[in-house]
C-alpha positions as a Markdown table, in Angstrom:
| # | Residue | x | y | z |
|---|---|---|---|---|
| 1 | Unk | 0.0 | 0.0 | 0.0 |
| 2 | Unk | 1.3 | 3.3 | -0.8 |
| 3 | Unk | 1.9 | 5.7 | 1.8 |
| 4 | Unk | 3.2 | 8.4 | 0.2 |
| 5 | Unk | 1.1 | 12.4 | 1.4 |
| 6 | Unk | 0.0 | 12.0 | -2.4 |
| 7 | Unk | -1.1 | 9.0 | -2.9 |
| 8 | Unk | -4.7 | 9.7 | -2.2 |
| 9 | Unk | -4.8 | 12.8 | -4.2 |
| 10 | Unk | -3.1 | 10.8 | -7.3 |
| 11 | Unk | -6.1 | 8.1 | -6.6 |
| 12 | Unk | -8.8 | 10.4 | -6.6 |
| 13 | Unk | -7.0 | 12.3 | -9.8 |
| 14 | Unk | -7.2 | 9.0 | -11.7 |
| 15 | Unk | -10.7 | 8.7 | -10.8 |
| 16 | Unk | -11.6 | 11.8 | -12.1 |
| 17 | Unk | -9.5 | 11.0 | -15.5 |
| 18 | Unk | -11.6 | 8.1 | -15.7 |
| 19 | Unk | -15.1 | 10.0 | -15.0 |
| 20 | Unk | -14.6 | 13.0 | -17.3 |
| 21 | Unk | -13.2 | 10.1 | -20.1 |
| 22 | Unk | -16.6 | 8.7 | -20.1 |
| 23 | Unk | -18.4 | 11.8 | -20.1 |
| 24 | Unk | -16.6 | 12.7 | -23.4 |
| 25 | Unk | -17.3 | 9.8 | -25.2 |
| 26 | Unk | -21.4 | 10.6 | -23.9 |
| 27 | Unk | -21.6 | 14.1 | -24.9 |
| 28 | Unk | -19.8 | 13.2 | -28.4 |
| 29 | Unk | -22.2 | 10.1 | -28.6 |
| 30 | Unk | -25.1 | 9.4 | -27.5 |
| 31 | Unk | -25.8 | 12.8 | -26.1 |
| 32 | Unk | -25.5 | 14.3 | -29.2 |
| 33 | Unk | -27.0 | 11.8 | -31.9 |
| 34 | Unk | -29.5 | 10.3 | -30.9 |
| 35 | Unk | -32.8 | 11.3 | -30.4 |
| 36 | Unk | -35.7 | 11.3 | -27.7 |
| 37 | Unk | -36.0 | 9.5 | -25.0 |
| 38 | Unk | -32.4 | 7.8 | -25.8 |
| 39 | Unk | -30.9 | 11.1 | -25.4 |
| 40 | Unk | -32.2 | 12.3 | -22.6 |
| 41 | Unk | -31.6 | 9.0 | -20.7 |
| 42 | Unk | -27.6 | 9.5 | -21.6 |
| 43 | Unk | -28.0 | 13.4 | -20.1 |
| 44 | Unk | -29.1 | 11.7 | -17.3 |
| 45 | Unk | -26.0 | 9.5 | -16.8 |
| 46 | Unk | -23.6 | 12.7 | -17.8 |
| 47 | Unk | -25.2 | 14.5 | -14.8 |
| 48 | Unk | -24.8 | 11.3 | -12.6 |
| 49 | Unk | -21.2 | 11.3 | -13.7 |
| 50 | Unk | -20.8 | 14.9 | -13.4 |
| 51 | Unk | -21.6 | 14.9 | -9.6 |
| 52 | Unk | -19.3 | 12.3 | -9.3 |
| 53 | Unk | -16.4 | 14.1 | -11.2 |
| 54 | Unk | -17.4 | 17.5 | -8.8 |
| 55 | Unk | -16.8 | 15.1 | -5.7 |
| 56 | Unk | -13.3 | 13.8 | -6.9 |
| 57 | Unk | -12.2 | 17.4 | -7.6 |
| 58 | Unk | -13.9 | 18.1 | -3.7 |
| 59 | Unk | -11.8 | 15.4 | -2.4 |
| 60 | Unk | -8.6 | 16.0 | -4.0 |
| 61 | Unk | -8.8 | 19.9 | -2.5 |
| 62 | Unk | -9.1 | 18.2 | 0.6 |
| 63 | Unk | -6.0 | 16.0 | 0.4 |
| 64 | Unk | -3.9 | 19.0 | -0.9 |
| 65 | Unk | -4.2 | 20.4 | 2.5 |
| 66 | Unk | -1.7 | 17.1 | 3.9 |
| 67 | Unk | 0.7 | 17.4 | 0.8 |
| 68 | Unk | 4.2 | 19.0 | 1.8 |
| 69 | Unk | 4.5 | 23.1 | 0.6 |
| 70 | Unk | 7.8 | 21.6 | -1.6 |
| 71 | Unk | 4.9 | 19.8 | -3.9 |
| 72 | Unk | 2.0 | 21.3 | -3.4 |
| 73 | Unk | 2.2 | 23.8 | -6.7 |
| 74 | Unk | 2.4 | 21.3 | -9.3 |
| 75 | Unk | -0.7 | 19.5 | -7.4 |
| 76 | Unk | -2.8 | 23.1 | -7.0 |
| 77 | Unk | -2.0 | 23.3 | -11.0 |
| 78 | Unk | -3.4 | 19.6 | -11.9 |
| 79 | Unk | -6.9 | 20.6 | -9.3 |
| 80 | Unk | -7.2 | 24.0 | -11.4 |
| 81 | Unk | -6.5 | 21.9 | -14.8 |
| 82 | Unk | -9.3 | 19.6 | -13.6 |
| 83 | Unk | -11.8 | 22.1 | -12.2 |
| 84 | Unk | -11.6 | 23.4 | -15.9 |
| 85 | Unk | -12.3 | 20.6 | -17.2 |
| 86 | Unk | -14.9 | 19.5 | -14.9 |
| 87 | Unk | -17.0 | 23.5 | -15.9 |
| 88 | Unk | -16.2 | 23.2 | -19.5 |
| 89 | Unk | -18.3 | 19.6 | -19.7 |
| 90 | Unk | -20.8 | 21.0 | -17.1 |
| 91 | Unk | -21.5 | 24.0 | -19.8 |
| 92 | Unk | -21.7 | 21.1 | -22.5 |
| 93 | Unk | -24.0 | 19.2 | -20.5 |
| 94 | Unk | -26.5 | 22.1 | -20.1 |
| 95 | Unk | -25.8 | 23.6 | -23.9 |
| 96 | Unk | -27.4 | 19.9 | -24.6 |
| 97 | Unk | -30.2 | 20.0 | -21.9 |
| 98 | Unk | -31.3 | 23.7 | -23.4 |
| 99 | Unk | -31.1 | 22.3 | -26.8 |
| 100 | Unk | -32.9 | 19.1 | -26.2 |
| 101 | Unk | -35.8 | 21.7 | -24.1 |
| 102 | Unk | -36.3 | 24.3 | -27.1 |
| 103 | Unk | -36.6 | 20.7 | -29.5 |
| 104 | Unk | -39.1 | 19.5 | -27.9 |
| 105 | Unk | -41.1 | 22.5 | -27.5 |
| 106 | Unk | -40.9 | 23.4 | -31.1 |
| 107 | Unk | -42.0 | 20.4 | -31.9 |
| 108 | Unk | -44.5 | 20.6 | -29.6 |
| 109 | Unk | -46.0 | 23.8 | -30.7 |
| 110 | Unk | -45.5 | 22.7 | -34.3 |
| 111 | Unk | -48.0 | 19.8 | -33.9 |
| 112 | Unk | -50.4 | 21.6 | -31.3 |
| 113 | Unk | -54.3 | 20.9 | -32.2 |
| 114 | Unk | -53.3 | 18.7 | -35.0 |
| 115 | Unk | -51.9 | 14.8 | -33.8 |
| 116 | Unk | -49.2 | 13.8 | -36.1 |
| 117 | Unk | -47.2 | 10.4 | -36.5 |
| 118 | Unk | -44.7 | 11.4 | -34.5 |
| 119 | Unk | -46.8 | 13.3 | -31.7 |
| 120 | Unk | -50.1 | 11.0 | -32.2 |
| 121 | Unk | -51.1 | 13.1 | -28.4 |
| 122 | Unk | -50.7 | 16.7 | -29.8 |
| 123 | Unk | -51.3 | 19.2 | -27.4 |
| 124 | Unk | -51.1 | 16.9 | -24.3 |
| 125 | Unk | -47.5 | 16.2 | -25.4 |
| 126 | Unk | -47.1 | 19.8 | -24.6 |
| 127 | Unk | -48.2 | 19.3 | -21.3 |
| 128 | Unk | -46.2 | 16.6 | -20.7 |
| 129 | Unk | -43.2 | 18.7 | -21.5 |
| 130 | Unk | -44.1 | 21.2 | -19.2 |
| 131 | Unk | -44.0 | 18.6 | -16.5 |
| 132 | Unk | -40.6 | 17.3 | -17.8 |
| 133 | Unk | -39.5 | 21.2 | -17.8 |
| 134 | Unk | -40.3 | 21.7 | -14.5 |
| 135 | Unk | -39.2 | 18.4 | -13.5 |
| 136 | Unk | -35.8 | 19.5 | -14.6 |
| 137 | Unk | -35.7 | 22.6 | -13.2 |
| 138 | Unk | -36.5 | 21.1 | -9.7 |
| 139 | Unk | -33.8 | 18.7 | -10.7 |
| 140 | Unk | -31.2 | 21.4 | -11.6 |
| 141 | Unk | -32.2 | 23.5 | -8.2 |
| 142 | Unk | -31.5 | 20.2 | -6.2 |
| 143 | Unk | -28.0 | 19.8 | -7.8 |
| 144 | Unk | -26.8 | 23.2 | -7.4 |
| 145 | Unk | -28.2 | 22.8 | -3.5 |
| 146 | Unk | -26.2 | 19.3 | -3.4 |
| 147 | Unk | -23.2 | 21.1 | -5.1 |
| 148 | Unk | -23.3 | 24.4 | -2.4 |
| 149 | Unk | -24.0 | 21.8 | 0.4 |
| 150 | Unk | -20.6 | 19.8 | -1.1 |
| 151 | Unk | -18.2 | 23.2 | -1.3 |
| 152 | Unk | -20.0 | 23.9 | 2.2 |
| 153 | Unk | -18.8 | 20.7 | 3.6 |
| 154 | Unk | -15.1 | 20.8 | 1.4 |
| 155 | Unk | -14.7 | 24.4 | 3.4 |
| 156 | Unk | -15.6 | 22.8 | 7.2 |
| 157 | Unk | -13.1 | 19.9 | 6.4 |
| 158 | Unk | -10.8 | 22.7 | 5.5 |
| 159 | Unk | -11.0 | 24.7 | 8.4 |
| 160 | Unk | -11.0 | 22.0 | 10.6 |
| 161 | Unk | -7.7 | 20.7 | 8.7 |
| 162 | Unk | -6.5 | 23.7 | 9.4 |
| 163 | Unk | -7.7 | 24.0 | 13.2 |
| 164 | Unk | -5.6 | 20.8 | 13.9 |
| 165 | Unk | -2.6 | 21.9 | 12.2 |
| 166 | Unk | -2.6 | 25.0 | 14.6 |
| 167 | Unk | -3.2 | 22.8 | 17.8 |
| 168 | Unk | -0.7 | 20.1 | 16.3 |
| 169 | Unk | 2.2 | 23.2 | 16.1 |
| 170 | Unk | 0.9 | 24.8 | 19.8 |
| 171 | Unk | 1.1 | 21.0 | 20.9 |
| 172 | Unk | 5.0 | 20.4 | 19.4 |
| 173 | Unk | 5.9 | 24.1 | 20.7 |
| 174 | Unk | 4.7 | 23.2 | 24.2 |
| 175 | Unk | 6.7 | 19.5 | 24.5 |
| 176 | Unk | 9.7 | 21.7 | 22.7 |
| 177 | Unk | 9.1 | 24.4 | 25.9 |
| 178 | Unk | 8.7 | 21.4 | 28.4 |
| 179 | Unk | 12.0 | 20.0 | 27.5 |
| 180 | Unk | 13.7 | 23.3 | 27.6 |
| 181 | Unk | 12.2 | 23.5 | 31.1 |
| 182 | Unk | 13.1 | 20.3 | 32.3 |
| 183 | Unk | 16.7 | 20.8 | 31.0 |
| 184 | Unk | 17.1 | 24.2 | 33.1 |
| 185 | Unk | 15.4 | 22.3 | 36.0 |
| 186 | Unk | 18.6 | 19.5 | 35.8 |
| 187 | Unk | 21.2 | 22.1 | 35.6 |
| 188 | Unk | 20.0 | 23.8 | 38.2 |
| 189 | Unk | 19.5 | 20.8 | 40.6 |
| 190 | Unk | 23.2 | 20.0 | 39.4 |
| 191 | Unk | 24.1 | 23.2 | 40.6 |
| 192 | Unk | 22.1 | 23.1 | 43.7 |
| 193 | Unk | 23.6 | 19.5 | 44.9 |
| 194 | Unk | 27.3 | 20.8 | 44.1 |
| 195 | Unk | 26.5 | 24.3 | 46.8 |
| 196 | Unk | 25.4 | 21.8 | 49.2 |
| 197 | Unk | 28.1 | 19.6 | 49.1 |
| 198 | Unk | 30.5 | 22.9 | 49.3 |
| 199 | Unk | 28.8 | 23.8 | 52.1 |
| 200 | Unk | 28.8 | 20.6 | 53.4 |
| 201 | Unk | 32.8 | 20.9 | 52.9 |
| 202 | Unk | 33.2 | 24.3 | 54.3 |
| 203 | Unk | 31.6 | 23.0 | 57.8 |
| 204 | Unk | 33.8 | 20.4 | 58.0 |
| 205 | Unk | 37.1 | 22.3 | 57.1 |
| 206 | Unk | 35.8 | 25.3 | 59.7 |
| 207 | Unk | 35.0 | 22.0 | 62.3 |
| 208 | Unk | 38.8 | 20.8 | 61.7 |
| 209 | Unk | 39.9 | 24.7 | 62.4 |
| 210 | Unk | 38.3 | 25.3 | 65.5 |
| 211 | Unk | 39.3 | 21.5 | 66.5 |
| 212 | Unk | 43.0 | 22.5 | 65.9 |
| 213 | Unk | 42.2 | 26.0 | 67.7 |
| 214 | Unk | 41.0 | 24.3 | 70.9 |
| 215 | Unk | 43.7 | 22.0 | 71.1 |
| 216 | Unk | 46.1 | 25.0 | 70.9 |
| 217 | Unk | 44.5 | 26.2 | 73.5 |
| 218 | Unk | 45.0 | 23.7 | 75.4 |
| 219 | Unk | 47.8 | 23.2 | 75.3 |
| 220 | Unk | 49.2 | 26.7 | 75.4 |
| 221 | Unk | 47.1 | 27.1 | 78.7 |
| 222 | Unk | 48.3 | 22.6 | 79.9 |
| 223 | Unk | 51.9 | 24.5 | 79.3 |
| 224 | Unk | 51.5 | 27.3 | 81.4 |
| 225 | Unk | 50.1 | 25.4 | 84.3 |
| 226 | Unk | 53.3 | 23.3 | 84.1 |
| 227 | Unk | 55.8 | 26.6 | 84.5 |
């Protein structure tokens, strides 16, 4: 397993690849030739993979945070590369969409009153397109409330990245201070222990002194006594 502070982002990069690789080959196939039903059903799966592509790219800002300041250019280039990417397909998407909407409603209107083959309903296929209108927009309003609820969440993570990077320093600065502390506290118990035994030293030196002293004494005064 690699365990390298890029690995994830490199996974999640790949991912992305992969996601946006499919898209293209939807928006240059299906979602552009065919027809109907068969084309809206591969809009569909572009916005189901375009939600996923959004969430790689909100994942791999999130793991940018962790990689080392040495690498992190080259990485903030490949998210703004794939952010670019990611907008340029979500234009695409809804180019299509508006395209497929103002088709149908000509079409619509073109057969309104008067059923043809292909709109054997007329006008109630109009209603029905209303519905799918508003369908979509309720759709589109429900993704762009997922995607503010997702760059919501991606800044909390963030911050609270962040947050434990400051208390991870403040927690390394206060063992760093602690150490510092306890080294002062052994010198100065080394130098504590050596004025003790000094003193310790001194007493006995000034105890053999005033030893000596008396016994001079005493003898001055034994040698007097004797004369």
């Amino acid at each position: 397993m690699d365990n390298s502070p890029t690995a994830l982002f490199d996974s999640y990069e790949q991912d992305f690849k992969q996601i946006i690789q499919s898209i293209r080959e939807k928006l240059d196939g299906d979602a552009k030739d065919e027809r109907g039903e068969q084309k809206k059903a591969a809009l569909r799966r572009v916005e189901m993979e375009l939600d996923e592509a959004d969430e790689m790219v909100s994942q791999m800002e999130i793991e940018i945070q962790g990689i080392p300041q040495s690498l992190k250019p080259s990485y903030q280039t490949r998210i703004k590369s794939a952010k670019a990417d990611l907008q340029r397909y979500k234009k695409l998407s809804k180019d299509l969409h508006a395209a497929l909407a103002r088709s149908d409603l000509l079409g619509t209107r073109a057969g309104m009153g008067t059923p043809t083959s292909d709109e054997p309903y007329g006008a109630s296929d109009r209603t029905r397109l209303l519905a799918g209108t508003s369908l979509l927009e309720d759709g589109s309003r429900r993704l762009q409330d997922s995607q503010r609820i997702a760059l919501e969440t991606e800044e909390q993570g963030a911050d609270i990245l962040r947050s434990l990077r400051g208390q991870r320093e403040q927690i390394v600065n206060a063992r760093d201070t602690l150490q510092r502390a306890d080294t002062s506290i052994d010198r100065a118990s080394g130098t504590l222990k050596k004025m003790i035994r000094r003193m310790y030293q001194q007493r006995v030196v000034t105890g053999a002194i005033i030893i000596v002293l008396v016994l001079l004494i005493a003898i001055i005064l034994w040698a007097k006594l004797l004369r």
